[in-house]
PDB file of C-alpha atoms and ligand atoms in Angstrom:
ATOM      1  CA  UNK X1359       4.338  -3.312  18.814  1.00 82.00           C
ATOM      2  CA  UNK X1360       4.206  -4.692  15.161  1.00 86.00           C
ATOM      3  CA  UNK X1361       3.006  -7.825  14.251  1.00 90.00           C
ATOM      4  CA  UNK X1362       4.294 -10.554  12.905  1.00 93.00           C
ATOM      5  CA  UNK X1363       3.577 -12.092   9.761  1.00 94.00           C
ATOM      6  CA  UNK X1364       5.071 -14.414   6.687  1.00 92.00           C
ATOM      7  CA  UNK X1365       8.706 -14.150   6.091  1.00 89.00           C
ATOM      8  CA  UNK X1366      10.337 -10.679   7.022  1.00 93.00           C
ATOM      9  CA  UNK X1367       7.170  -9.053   7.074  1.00 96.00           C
ATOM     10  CA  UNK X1368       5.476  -7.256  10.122  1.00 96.00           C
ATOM     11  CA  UNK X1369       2.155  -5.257  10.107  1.00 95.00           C
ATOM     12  CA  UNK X1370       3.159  -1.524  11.748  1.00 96.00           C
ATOM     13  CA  UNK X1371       0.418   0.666  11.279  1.00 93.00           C
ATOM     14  CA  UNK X1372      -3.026   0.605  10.332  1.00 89.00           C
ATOM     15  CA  UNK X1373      -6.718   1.473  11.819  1.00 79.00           C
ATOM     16  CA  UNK X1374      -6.980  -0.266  14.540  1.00 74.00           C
ATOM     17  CA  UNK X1375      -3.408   0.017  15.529  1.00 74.00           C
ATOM     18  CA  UNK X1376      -3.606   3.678  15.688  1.00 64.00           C
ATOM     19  CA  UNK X1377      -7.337   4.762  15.707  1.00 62.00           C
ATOM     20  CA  UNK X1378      -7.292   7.100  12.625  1.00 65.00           C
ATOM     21  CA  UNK X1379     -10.222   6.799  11.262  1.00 65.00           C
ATOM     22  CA  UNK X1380     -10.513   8.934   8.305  1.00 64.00           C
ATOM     23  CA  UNK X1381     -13.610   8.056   6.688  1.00 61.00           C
ATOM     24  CA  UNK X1382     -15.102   4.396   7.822  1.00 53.00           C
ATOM     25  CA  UNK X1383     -14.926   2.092   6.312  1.00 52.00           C
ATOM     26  CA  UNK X1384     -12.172   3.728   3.491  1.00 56.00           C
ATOM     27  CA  UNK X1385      -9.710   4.239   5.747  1.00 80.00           C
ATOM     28  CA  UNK X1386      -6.364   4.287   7.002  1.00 88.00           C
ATOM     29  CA  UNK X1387      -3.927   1.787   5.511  1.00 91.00           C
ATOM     30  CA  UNK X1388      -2.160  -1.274   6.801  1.00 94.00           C
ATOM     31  CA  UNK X1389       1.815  -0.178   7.161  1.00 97.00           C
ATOM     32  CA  UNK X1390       4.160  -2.930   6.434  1.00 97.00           C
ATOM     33  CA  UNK X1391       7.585  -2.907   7.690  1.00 97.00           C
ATOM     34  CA  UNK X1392      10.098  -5.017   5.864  1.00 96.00           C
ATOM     35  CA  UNK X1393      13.208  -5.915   8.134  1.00 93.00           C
ATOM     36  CA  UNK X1394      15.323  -7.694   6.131  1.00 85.00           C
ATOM     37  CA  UNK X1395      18.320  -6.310   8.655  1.00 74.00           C
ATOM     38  CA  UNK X1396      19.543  -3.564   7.180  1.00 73.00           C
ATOM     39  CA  UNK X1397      17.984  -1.332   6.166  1.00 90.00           C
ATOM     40  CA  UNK X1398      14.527  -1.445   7.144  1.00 96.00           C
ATOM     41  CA  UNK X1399      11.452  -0.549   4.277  1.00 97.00           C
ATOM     42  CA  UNK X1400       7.924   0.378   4.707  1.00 98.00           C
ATOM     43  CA  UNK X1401       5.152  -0.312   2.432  1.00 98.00           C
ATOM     44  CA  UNK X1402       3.075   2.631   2.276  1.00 98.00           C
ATOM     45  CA  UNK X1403       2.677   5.102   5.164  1.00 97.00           C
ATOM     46  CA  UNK X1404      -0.926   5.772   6.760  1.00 95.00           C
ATOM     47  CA  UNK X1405      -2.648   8.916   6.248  1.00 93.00           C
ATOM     48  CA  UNK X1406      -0.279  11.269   8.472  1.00 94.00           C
ATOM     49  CA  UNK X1407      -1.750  11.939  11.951  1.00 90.00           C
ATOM     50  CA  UNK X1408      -0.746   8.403  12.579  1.00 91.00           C
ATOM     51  CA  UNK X1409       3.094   8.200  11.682  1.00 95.00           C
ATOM     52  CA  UNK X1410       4.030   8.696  15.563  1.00 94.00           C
ATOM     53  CA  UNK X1411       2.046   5.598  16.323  1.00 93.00           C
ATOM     54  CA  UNK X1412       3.933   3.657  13.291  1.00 95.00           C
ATOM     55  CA  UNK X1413       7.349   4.844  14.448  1.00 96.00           C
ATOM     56  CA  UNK X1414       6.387   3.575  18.359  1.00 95.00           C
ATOM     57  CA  UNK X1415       5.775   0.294  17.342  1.00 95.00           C
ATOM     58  CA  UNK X1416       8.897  -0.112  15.536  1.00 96.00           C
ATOM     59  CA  UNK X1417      10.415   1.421  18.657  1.00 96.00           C
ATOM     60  CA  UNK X1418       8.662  -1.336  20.902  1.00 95.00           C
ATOM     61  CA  UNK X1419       9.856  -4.064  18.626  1.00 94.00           C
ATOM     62  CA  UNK X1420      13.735  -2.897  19.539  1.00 95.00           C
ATOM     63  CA  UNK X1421      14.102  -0.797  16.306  1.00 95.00           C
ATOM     64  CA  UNK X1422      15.465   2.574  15.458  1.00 95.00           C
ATOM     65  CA  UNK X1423      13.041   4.690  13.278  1.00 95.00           C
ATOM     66  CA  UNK X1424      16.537   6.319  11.320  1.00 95.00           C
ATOM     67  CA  UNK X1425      17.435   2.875   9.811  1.00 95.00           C
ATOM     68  CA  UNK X1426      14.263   2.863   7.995  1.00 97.00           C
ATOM     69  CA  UNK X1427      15.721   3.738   4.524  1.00 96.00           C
ATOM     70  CA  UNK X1428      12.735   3.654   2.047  1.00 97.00           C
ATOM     71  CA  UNK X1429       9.128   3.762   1.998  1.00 98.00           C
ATOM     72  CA  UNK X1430       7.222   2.201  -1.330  1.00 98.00           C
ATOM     73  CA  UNK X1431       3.930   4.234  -1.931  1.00 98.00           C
ATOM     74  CA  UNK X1432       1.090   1.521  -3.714  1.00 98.00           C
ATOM     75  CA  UNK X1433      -0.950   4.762  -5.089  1.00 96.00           C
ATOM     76  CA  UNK X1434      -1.214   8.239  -4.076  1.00 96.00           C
ATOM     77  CA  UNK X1435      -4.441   7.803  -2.171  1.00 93.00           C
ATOM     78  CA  UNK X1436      -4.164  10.008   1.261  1.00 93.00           C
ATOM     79  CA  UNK X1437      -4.014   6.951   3.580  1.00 92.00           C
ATOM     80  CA  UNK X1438      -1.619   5.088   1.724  1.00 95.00           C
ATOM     81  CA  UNK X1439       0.841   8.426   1.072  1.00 97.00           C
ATOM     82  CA  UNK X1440      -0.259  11.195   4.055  1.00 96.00           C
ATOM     83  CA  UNK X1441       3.362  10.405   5.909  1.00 97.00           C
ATOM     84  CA  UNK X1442       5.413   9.831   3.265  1.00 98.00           C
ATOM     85  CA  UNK X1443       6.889  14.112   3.382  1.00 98.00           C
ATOM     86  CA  UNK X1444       7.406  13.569   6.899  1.00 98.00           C
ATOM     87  CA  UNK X1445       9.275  10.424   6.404  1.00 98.00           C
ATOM     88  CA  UNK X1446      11.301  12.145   3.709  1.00 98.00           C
ATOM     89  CA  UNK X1447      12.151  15.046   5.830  1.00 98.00           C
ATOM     90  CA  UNK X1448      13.638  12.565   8.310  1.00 97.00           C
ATOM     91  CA  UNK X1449      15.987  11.098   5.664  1.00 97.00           C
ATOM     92  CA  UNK X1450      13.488   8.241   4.083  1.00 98.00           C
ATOM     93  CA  UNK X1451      13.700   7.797   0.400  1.00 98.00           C
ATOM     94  CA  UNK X1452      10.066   7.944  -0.956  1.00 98.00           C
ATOM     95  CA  UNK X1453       9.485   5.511  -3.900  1.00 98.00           C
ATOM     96  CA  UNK X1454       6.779   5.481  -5.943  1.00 98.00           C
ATOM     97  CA  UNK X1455       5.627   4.283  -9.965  1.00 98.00           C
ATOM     98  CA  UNK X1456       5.371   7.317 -11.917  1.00 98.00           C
ATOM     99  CA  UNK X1457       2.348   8.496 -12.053  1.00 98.00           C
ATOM    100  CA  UNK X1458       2.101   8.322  -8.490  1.00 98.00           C
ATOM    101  CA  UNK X1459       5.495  10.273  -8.200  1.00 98.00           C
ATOM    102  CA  UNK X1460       4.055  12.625 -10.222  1.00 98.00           C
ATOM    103  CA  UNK X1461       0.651  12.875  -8.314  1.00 98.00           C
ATOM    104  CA  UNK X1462       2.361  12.836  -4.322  1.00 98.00           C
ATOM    105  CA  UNK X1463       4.960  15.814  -6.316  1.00 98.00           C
ATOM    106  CA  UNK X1464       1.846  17.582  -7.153  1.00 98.00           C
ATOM    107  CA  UNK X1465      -0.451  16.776  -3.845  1.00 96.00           C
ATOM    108  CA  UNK X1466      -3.609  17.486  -6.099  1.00 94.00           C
ATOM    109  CA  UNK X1467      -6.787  15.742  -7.058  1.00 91.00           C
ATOM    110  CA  UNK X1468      -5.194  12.048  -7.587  1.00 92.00           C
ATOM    111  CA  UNK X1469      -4.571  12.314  -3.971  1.00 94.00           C
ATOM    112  CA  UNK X1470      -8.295  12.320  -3.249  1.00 89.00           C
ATOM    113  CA  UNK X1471      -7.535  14.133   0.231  1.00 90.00           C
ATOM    114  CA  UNK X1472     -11.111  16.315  -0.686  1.00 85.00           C
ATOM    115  CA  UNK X1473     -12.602  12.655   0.240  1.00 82.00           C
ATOM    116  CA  UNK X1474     -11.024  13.052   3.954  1.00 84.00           C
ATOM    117  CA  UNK X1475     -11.346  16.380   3.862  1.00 84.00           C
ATOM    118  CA  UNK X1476      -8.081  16.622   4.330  1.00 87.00           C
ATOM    119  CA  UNK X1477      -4.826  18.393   2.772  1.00 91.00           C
ATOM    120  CA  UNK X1478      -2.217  16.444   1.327  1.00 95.00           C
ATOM    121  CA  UNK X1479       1.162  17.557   2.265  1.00 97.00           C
ATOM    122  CA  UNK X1480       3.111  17.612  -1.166  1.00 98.00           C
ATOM    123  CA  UNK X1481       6.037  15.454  -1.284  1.00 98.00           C
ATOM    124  CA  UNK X1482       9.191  17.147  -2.243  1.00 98.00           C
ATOM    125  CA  UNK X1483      11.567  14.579  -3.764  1.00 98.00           C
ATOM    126  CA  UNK X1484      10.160  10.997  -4.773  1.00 98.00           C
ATOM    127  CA  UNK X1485      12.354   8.017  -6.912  1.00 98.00           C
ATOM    128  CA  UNK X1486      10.179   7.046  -9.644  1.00 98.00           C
ATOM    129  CA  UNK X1487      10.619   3.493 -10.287  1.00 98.00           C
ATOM    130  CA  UNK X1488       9.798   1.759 -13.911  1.00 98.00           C
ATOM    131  CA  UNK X1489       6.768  -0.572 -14.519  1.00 98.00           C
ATOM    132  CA  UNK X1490       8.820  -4.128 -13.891  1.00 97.00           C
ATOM    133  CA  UNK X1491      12.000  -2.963 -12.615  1.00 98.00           C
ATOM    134  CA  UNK X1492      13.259  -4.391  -9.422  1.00 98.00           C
ATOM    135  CA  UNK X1493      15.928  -3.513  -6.790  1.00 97.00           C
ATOM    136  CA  UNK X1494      17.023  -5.690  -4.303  1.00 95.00           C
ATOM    137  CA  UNK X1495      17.230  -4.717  -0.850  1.00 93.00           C
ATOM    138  CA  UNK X1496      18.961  -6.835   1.920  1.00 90.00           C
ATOM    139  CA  UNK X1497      17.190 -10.385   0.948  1.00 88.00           C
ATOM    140  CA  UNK X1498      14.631  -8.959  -1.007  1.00 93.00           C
ATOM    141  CA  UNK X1499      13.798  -8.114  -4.305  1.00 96.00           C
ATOM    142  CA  UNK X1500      11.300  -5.597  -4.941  1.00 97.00           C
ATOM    143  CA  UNK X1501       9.742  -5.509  -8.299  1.00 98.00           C
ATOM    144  CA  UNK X1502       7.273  -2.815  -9.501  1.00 98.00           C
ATOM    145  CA  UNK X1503       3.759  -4.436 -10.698  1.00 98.00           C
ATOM    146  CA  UNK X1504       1.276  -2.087 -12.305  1.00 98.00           C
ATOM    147  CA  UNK X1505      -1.871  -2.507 -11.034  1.00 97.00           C
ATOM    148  CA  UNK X1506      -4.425   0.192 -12.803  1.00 95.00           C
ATOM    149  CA  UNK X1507      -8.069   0.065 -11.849  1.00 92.00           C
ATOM    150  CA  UNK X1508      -8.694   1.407  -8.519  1.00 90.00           C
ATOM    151  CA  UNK X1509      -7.015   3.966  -9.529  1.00 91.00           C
ATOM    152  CA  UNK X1510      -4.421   4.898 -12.609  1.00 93.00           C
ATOM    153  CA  UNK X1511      -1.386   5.512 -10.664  1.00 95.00           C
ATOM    154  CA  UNK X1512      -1.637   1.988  -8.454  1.00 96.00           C
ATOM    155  CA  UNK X1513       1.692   0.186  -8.222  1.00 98.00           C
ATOM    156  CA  UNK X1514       2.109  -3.010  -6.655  1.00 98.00           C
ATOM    157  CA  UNK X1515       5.399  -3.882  -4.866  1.00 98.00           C
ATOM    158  CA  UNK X1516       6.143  -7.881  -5.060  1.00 98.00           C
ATOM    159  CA  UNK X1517       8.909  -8.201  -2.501  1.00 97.00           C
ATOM    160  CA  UNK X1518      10.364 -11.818  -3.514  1.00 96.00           C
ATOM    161  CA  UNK X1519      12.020 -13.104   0.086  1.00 92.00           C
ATOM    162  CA  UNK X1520      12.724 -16.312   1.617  1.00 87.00           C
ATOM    163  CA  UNK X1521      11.520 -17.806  -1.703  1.00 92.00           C
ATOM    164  CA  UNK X1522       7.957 -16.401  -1.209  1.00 95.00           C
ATOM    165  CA  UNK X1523       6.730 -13.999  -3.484  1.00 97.00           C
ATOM    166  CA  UNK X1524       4.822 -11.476  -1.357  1.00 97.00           C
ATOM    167  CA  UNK X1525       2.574  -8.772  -3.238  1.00 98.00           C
ATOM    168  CA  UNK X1526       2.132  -5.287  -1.492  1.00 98.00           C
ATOM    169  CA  UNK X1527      -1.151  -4.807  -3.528  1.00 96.00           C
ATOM    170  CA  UNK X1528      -2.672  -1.546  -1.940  1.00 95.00           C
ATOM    171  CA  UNK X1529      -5.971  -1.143  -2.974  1.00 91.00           C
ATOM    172  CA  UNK X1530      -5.995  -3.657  -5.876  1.00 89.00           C
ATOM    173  CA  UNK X1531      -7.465  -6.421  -4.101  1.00 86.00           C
ATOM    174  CA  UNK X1532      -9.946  -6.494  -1.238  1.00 72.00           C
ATOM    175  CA  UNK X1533     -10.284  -2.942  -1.400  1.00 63.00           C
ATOM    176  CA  UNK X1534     -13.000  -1.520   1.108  1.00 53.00           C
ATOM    177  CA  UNK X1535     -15.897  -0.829  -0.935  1.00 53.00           C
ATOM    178  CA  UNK X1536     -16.107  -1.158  -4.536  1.00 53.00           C
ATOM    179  CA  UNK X1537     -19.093   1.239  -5.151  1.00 54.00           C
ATOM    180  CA  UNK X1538     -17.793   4.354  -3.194  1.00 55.00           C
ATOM    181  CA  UNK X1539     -14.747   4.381  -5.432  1.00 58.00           C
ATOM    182  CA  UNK X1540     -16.545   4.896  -8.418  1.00 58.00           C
ATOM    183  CA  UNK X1541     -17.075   8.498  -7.646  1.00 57.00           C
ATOM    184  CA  UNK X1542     -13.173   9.042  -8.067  1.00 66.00           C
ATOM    185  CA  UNK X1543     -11.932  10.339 -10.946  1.00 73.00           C
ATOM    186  CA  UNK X1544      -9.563   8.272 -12.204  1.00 80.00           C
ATOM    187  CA  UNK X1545     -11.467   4.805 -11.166  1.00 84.00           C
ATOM    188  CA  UNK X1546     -11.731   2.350 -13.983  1.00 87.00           C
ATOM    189  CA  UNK X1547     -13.734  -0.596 -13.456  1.00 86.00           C
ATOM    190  CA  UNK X1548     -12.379  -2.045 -16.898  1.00 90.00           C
ATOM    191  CA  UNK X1549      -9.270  -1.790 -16.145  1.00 92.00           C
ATOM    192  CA  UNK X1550      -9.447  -3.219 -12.817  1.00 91.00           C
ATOM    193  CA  UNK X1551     -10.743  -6.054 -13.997  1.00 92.00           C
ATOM    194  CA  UNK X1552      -8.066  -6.702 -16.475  1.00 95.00           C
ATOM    195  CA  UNK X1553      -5.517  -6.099 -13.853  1.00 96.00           C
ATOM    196  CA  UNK X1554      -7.391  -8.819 -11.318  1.00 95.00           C
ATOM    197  CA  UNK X1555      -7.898 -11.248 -14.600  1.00 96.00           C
ATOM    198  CA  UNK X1556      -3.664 -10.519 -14.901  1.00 97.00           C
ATOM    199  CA  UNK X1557      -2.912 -11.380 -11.168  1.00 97.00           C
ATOM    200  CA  UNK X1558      -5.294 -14.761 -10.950  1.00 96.00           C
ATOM    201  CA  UNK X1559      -2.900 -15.618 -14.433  1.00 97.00           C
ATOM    202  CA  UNK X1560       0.198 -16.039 -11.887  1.00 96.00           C
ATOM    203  CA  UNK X1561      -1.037 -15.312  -8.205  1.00 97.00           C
ATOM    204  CA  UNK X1562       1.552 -14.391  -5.783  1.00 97.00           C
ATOM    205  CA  UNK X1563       2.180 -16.257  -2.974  1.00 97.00           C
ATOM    206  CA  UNK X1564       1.144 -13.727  -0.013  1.00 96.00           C
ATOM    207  CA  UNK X1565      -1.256 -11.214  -0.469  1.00 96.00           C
ATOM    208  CA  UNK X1566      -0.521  -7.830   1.299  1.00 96.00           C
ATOM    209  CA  UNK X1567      -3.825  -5.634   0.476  1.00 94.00           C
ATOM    210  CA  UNK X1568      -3.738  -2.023   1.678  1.00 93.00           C
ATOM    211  CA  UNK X1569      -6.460  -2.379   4.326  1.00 88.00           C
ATOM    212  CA  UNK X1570      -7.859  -5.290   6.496  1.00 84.00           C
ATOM    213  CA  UNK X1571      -7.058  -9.012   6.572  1.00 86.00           C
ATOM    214  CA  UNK X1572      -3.805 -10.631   4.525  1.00 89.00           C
ATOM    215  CA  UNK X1573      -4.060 -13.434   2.313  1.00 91.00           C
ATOM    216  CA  UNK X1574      -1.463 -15.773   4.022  1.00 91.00           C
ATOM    217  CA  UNK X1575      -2.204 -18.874   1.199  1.00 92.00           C
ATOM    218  CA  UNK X1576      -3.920 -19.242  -1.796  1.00 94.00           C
ATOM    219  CA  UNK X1577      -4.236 -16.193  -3.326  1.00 95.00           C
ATOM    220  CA  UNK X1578      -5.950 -16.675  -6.277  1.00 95.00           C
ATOM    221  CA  UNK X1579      -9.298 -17.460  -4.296  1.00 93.00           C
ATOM    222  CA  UNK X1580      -8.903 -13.562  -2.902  1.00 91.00           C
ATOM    223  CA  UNK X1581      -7.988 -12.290  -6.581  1.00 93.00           C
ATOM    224  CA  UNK X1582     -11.479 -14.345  -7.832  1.00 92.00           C
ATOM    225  CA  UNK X1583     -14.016 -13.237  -5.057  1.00 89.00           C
ATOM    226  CA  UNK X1584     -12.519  -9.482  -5.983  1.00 87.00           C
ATOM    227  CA  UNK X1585     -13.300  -9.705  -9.435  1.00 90.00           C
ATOM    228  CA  UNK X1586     -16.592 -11.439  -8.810  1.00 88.00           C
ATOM    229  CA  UNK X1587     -17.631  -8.147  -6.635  1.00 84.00           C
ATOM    230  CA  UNK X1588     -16.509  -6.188  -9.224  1.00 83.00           C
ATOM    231  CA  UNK X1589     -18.220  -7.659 -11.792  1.00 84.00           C
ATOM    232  CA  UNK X1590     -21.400  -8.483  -9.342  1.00 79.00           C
ATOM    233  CA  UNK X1591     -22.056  -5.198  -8.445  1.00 58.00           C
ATOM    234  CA  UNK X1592     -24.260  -2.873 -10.408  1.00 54.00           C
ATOM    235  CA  UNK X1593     -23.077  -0.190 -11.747  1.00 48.00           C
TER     236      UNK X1593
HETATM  237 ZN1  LIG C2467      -6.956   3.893  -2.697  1.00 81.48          ZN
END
């Protein structure tokens, strides 16, 4: 059963829904469902062994897995992107930024599946969608906010509904541990800072990070204490 959050929002998979635990405490990702009616969207997709468990809680919850029409991929990253060829194959439209089009198309290195020691399925057909453009899906727009740092490809999706505006940030904020990232190749801890310094400019409303907790309220005190780890923590 998913859970419940802000707005049209519910939480669908992640680690301790489903028990997939890759490599603790990097890990799965939180899966987001957005139903705003028809049709229903996912933010990101879990690492792949645990797409059955995603699909049974939208199940329990009294919806059909084929009216889920796209998934939005934060970054390439295995957790976040491991189901999204199986979701394709079952008619889901994968959506990604560019470079993380390019990297899920490719199923290499930027996919840091050596990490899991796991292989990435490749993804066969992926919509690449613009830095800043939006679409607008039942009451939602979606609008696609670079978020370079944690890694080069990282996209954030700010879904604007019900007059919130909610940020699917993947790994951007609160992302598990700081220091293990840094032995990935395309980890930038410059960059990441400018891209937190950019966020705490105009905070979103809701916070959506890629693993653990949401920020419900008050966003800006999450974007800080990420930028003060980042900047705290010796290189
Ligand atoms: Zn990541």
């Amino acid at each position: 059963m998913g859970m419940r959050l802000i707005g049209p929002v519910y939480l669908v998979g992640g680690q301790d829904f489903n028990m997939v635990y890759l490599d603790w405490p990097a890990n799965d990702c939180n899966t987001y469902l957005l139903n705003t009616g028809d049709p229903l969207v996912l933010m990101d997709c879990g690492c792949g062994e645990s797409l059955p468990g995603i699909l049974e809680n939208l199940r329990e919850m009294g919806l059909d897995p084929r009216d889920v029409s796209r998934v939005f991929l934060t970054h390439a990253h295995l957790p976040h992107a491991g189901a999204a060829e199986d979701l394709r194959r079952n008619g889901v439209e994968v959506v990604a930024g560019p470079a993380t089009a390019a990297a899920v198309r490719e199923g290499g290195i930027a996919t840091a599946a050596y990490h899991y020691h796991r292989r990435f399925v490749r993804v066969a057909e992926v919509t690449a969608m613009a830095p800043e453009e939006e679409v607008t899906i039942g009451a939602c727009t979606i609008r696609a906010v670079p978020l370079p740092g944690h890694s080069a490809d990282s996209m954030g999706w700010e879904a604007t509904c019900e007059g919130r505006r909610m940020l699917f940030c993947g790994d951007a904020v609160r992302s598990p541990a700081i220091p293990q990232h840094r032995d990935r190749l395309d980890y930038d801890g410059e960059t990441y800072a400018r891209t937190l310094m950019g966020l705490l400019d105009d905070p979103p409303d809701v916070l959506y990070p890629g693993h653990g907790p949401f920020c419900l309220s008050k966003t800006e005190h999450w974007i800080a204490e990420e930028l003060r780890k980042l900047l705290g923590t010796p290189a």
